[in-house]
Amino acid sequence: MSLSKRASQLMNHPSAIVAGIIKCNNDPYDAQTNPEGFLNFGTAENTLMEDLLSKKLSSQIEIKSEHIQYSGMDVPALRETFSQFAMNHLNIEALKPENIVVQCGVSAICEALSFTLFDEGDAIMIATPYYNGFEHDFTKRFKCEFVKVDLSPTNNFQHSIEAFEQAYNQYPEPEKIKAVLICHPHNPTGEILSQEFMFSLLDFIQNKKLELISDEIYALSTHCKERHQSLYQLARERKLPAHLLYGMAKDFAIAGFKVGFFYSEDNELVEAMSSLCYFHPVASLTQLAVADLLSDEQFLHHYIELNQERLNKTKRDLIHRNDHLNFLPAEAGLFIVLDLSQWCESFEDEERYHQFILDELKINILKGRDLGLSKPGYFRVCFARPEDQIHTFSQRMQKLKRL
Amino acid sequence: MSLSKRASQLMNHPSAIVAGIIKCNNDPYDAQTNPEGFLNFGTAENTLMEDLLSKKLSSQIEIKSEHIQYSGMDVPALRETFSQFAMNHLNIEALKPENIVVQCGVSAICEALSFTLFDEGDAIMIATPYYNGFEHDFTKRFKCEFVKVDLSPTNNFQHSIEAFEQAYNQYPEPEKIKAVLICHPHNPTGEILSQEFMFSLLDFIQNKKLELISDEIYALSTHCKERHQSLYQLARERKLPAHLLYGMAKDFAIAGFKVGFFYSEDNELVEAMSSLCYFHPVASLTQLAVADLLSDEQFLHHYIELNQERLNKTKRDLIHRNDHLNFLPAEAGLFIVLDLSQWCESFEDEERYHQFILDELKINILKGRDLGLSKPGYFRVCFARPEDQIHTFSQRMQKLKRL
């Protein structure tokens, strides 16, 4: 028997990003053992905090009998801890623990949300450049569509309400648009949204009767000590239908732990999302480990500050070592956008640079076309890598000239 | 915005089983603190081994940096360990580690398999009485259908090939039947399939060009020391298209850890199932804990033997204390079928007994209609509970008379 039609369709459209990752996995750079191997600057992964995290997470967890049974599928302590954590660190007031849904990663949550909230053919507005994985999570399995909002390179792709209005007005079936998906701080530009933009976006959402999906997974990965302003919180204060996404893969760099949080005050939606937990659960053991991590205020204080310092230092180091290249300013996140637009007149040009960087320089980065961009020449560089890798990256990039 | 059509549909058909579980959760029996509370004999949960498991699982796990990154999503050691475990304990020869797929529970695996293998309208043969959760896992989200194979109460619902042939021949569109789903040892009857039946089933599958999905999650929960004979292994020896399901929730009673295994030699299917791991992953921490458990041969030897002893003792105790009631013989599993068919002429009768047992005796068990049965009067009793609960169950059941 062959695969189902839906599975065949899914398998026949693999992400363009996968090829680069496979090259990296098959022949990974290592300063000592494989200095000529591939550098992976394509995955949004923070390796700067492994020292603190490995130690913290190796602490012993006591497994009681309730944790091993079906009742263990839900560890209330984790939801209570997350509510407290969101208040203390994400600047979000009092989440109701019973409305917090924990699933095995934010991708799982996005997929469940795609199933739960959208019918086939419904549309979601999303700004480009965007995190490419959202296509997989939201559109591929359950067939809702993205309305791309093209941000403009002339102002470094900063979010603007005019771009949202234009995309809305140009969409042939605006009645199909149901929601706006925002990642804040933004992946891939690292923009921290201005308050002005956030307020005008909320007006827009209100006027058009849309819902907000606010992904704040990079809230604490800022390169400054500015306190995160939650778009979700602003929407909630205006009583707009809004839903929060957060996860442990970015600010806490434990992608391998696969823990994502969903919050909404729409009880019916929360109930539906919870019921899908049957397919997307997180092991009690992992929930206990994450609750332990998020409830340790002393650790958090030290960790968050040090992470921001290291991100900032690494970003500055990268820019400094690559002063023949243009980077867009980045205030947050694990990435920075490399601007080769002066050398790229077409996506064919972009593809040539991408291939050169991958095959000749042996560096995996993402190209703008995979970030949904309509203008060629921009690349996402994930820089949260060890010093020796930044060094090697910079040495190799010296060879990058006009092709 | 309201829920999507598919989510509304899913939410409007909650499992009939949920009501009983909610009553148990809201007012649970406790010998000391709540002796009048509800007993949950409805969930296939083994509480007899919590002493060994809590201790074993509380041991410290060293988290290295590779475990916290995206690479941590796959812990090769777990797949290698499972292959060895299957050989040593499930009587299955040499599984290729690269064809083992780990997802967050067997429900997640069934759902992914439903998505991957079946188109809408395709059908799967399944014997009744069956594990009711399969409906949720296989049919509800992706709309493939069950062809029910009615086993006969006159021989204690033992599997017979005639029943499969009859169901196949009576199905109006046999070309839509794509697979046979077998749970062996059987849930809910606890039958260990005879070799004769297994061979004739494989002939049937071969003749009709079907695939086999073999769920062997109760392989080690036998009430005797007989070594498990794997239906999957027999199918593989005949080179039939066959797929194995196994999980940690039953034989190892760690449902809260949400770890399921899928194995197939169909590489295309394995690739598709692996790609769905993006939504259904297991945290590295949990994978490491389970690898630790499954690789400890000394622990396994002691655990498996003691579990079988305790299951056998508890079952005998239950039957002995309830000698005014009829139970069907059970050779394996965490359950036994209570036969009240002499008092039930209709499903209305069955419902009356079910309500009486739930509301008056405060015991949650499953009724045959929820197990897919076409004849009323049979109930699944999950007996793997502590001694005081068996005692209380038996005291309360003394009040069960012809209504």
JSON list of N, CA and C in Angstrom, two decimals, chain B residues 139 147 159 206 244 277 285 289 318 343 364:
[
{"chain": "B", "resi": 139, "resn": "THR", "atom": "N", "xyz": [-10.03, 7.01, 13.64]},
{"chain": "B", "resi": 139, "resn": "THR", "atom": "CA", "xyz": [-11.12, 7.39, 12.73]},
{"chain": "B", "resi": 139, "resn": "THR", "atom": "C", "xyz": [-11.58, 8.83, 12.89]},
{"chain": "B", "resi": 147, "resn": "VAL", "atom": "N", "xyz": [-14.27, -1.36, 10.06]},
{"chain": "B", "resi": 147, "resn": "VAL", "atom": "CA", "xyz": [-15.14, -2.48, 9.73]},
{"chain": "B", "resi": 147, "resn": "VAL", "atom": "C", "xyz": [-15.11, -3.38, 10.95]},
{"chain": "B", "resi": 159, "resn": "HIS", "atom": "N", "xyz": [-10.88, -14.80, 19.19]},
{"chain": "B", "resi": 159, "resn": "HIS", "atom": "CA", "xyz": [-10.72, -14.44, 17.77]},
{"chain": "B", "resi": 159, "resn": "HIS", "atom": "C", "xyz": [-10.93, -15.67, 16.89]},
{"chain": "B", "resi": 206, "resn": "GLN", "atom": "N", "xyz": [-2.90, -11.91, 3.55]},
{"chain": "B", "resi": 206, "resn": "GLN", "atom": "CA", "xyz": [-2.17, -12.12, 2.29]},
{"chain": "B", "resi": 206, "resn": "GLN", "atom": "C", "xyz": [-3.14, -12.24, 1.11]},
{"chain": "B", "resi": 244, "resn": "LEU", "atom": "N", "xyz": [4.34, -2.48, 13.56]},
{"chain": "B", "resi": 244, "resn": "LEU", "atom": "CA", "xyz": [4.29, -2.81, 14.99]},
{"chain": "B", "resi": 244, "resn": "LEU", "atom": "C", "xyz": [4.05, -1.55, 15.82]},
{"chain": "B", "resi": 277, "resn": "CYS", "atom": "N", "xyz": [6.95, 13.45, 13.35]},
{"chain": "B", "resi": 277, "resn": "CYS", "atom": "CA", "xyz": [7.54, 13.61, 14.69]},
{"chain": "B", "resi": 277, "resn": "CYS", "atom": "C", "xyz": [7.72, 15.08, 15.04]},
{"chain": "B", "resi": 285, "resn": "LEU", "atom": "N", "xyz": [14.91, 14.37, 27.44]},
{"chain": "B", "resi": 285, "resn": "LEU", "atom": "CA", "xyz": [14.99, 13.95, 28.83]},
{"chain": "B", "resi": 285, "resn": "LEU", "atom": "C", "xyz": [14.20, 12.66, 29.04]},
{"chain": "B", "resi": 289, "resn": "ALA", "atom": "N", "xyz": [15.42, 8.79, 29.94]},
{"chain": "B", "resi": 289, "resn": "ALA", "atom": "CA", "xyz": [14.91, 8.04, 31.10]},
{"chain": "B", "resi": 289, "resn": "ALA", "atom": "C", "xyz": [14.39, 6.67, 30.66]},
{"chain": "B", "resi": 318, "resn": "LEU", "atom": "N", "xyz": [-9.64, -10.84, 42.83]},
{"chain": "B", "resi": 318, "resn": "LEU", "atom": "CA", "xyz": [-10.89, -10.22, 42.37]},
{"chain": "B", "resi": 318, "resn": "LEU", "atom": "C", "xyz": [-11.95, -11.28, 42.08]},
{"chain": "B", "resi": 343, "resn": "TRP", "atom": "N", "xyz": [-28.50, -10.98, 32.50]},
{"chain": "B", "resi": 343, "resn": "TRP", "atom": "CA", "xyz": [-29.44, -9.98, 33.03]},
{"chain": "B", "resi": 343, "resn": "TRP", "atom": "C", "xyz": [-29.75, -8.87, 32.01]},
{"chain": "B", "resi": 364, "resn": "ASN", "atom": "N", "xyz": [-16.45, 3.08, 38.43]},
{"chain": "B", "resi": 364, "resn": "ASN", "atom": "CA", "xyz": [-16.41, 3.35, 36.99]},
{"chain": "B", "resi": 364, "resn": "ASN", "atom": "C", "xyz": [-15.85, 2.14, 36.26]}
]
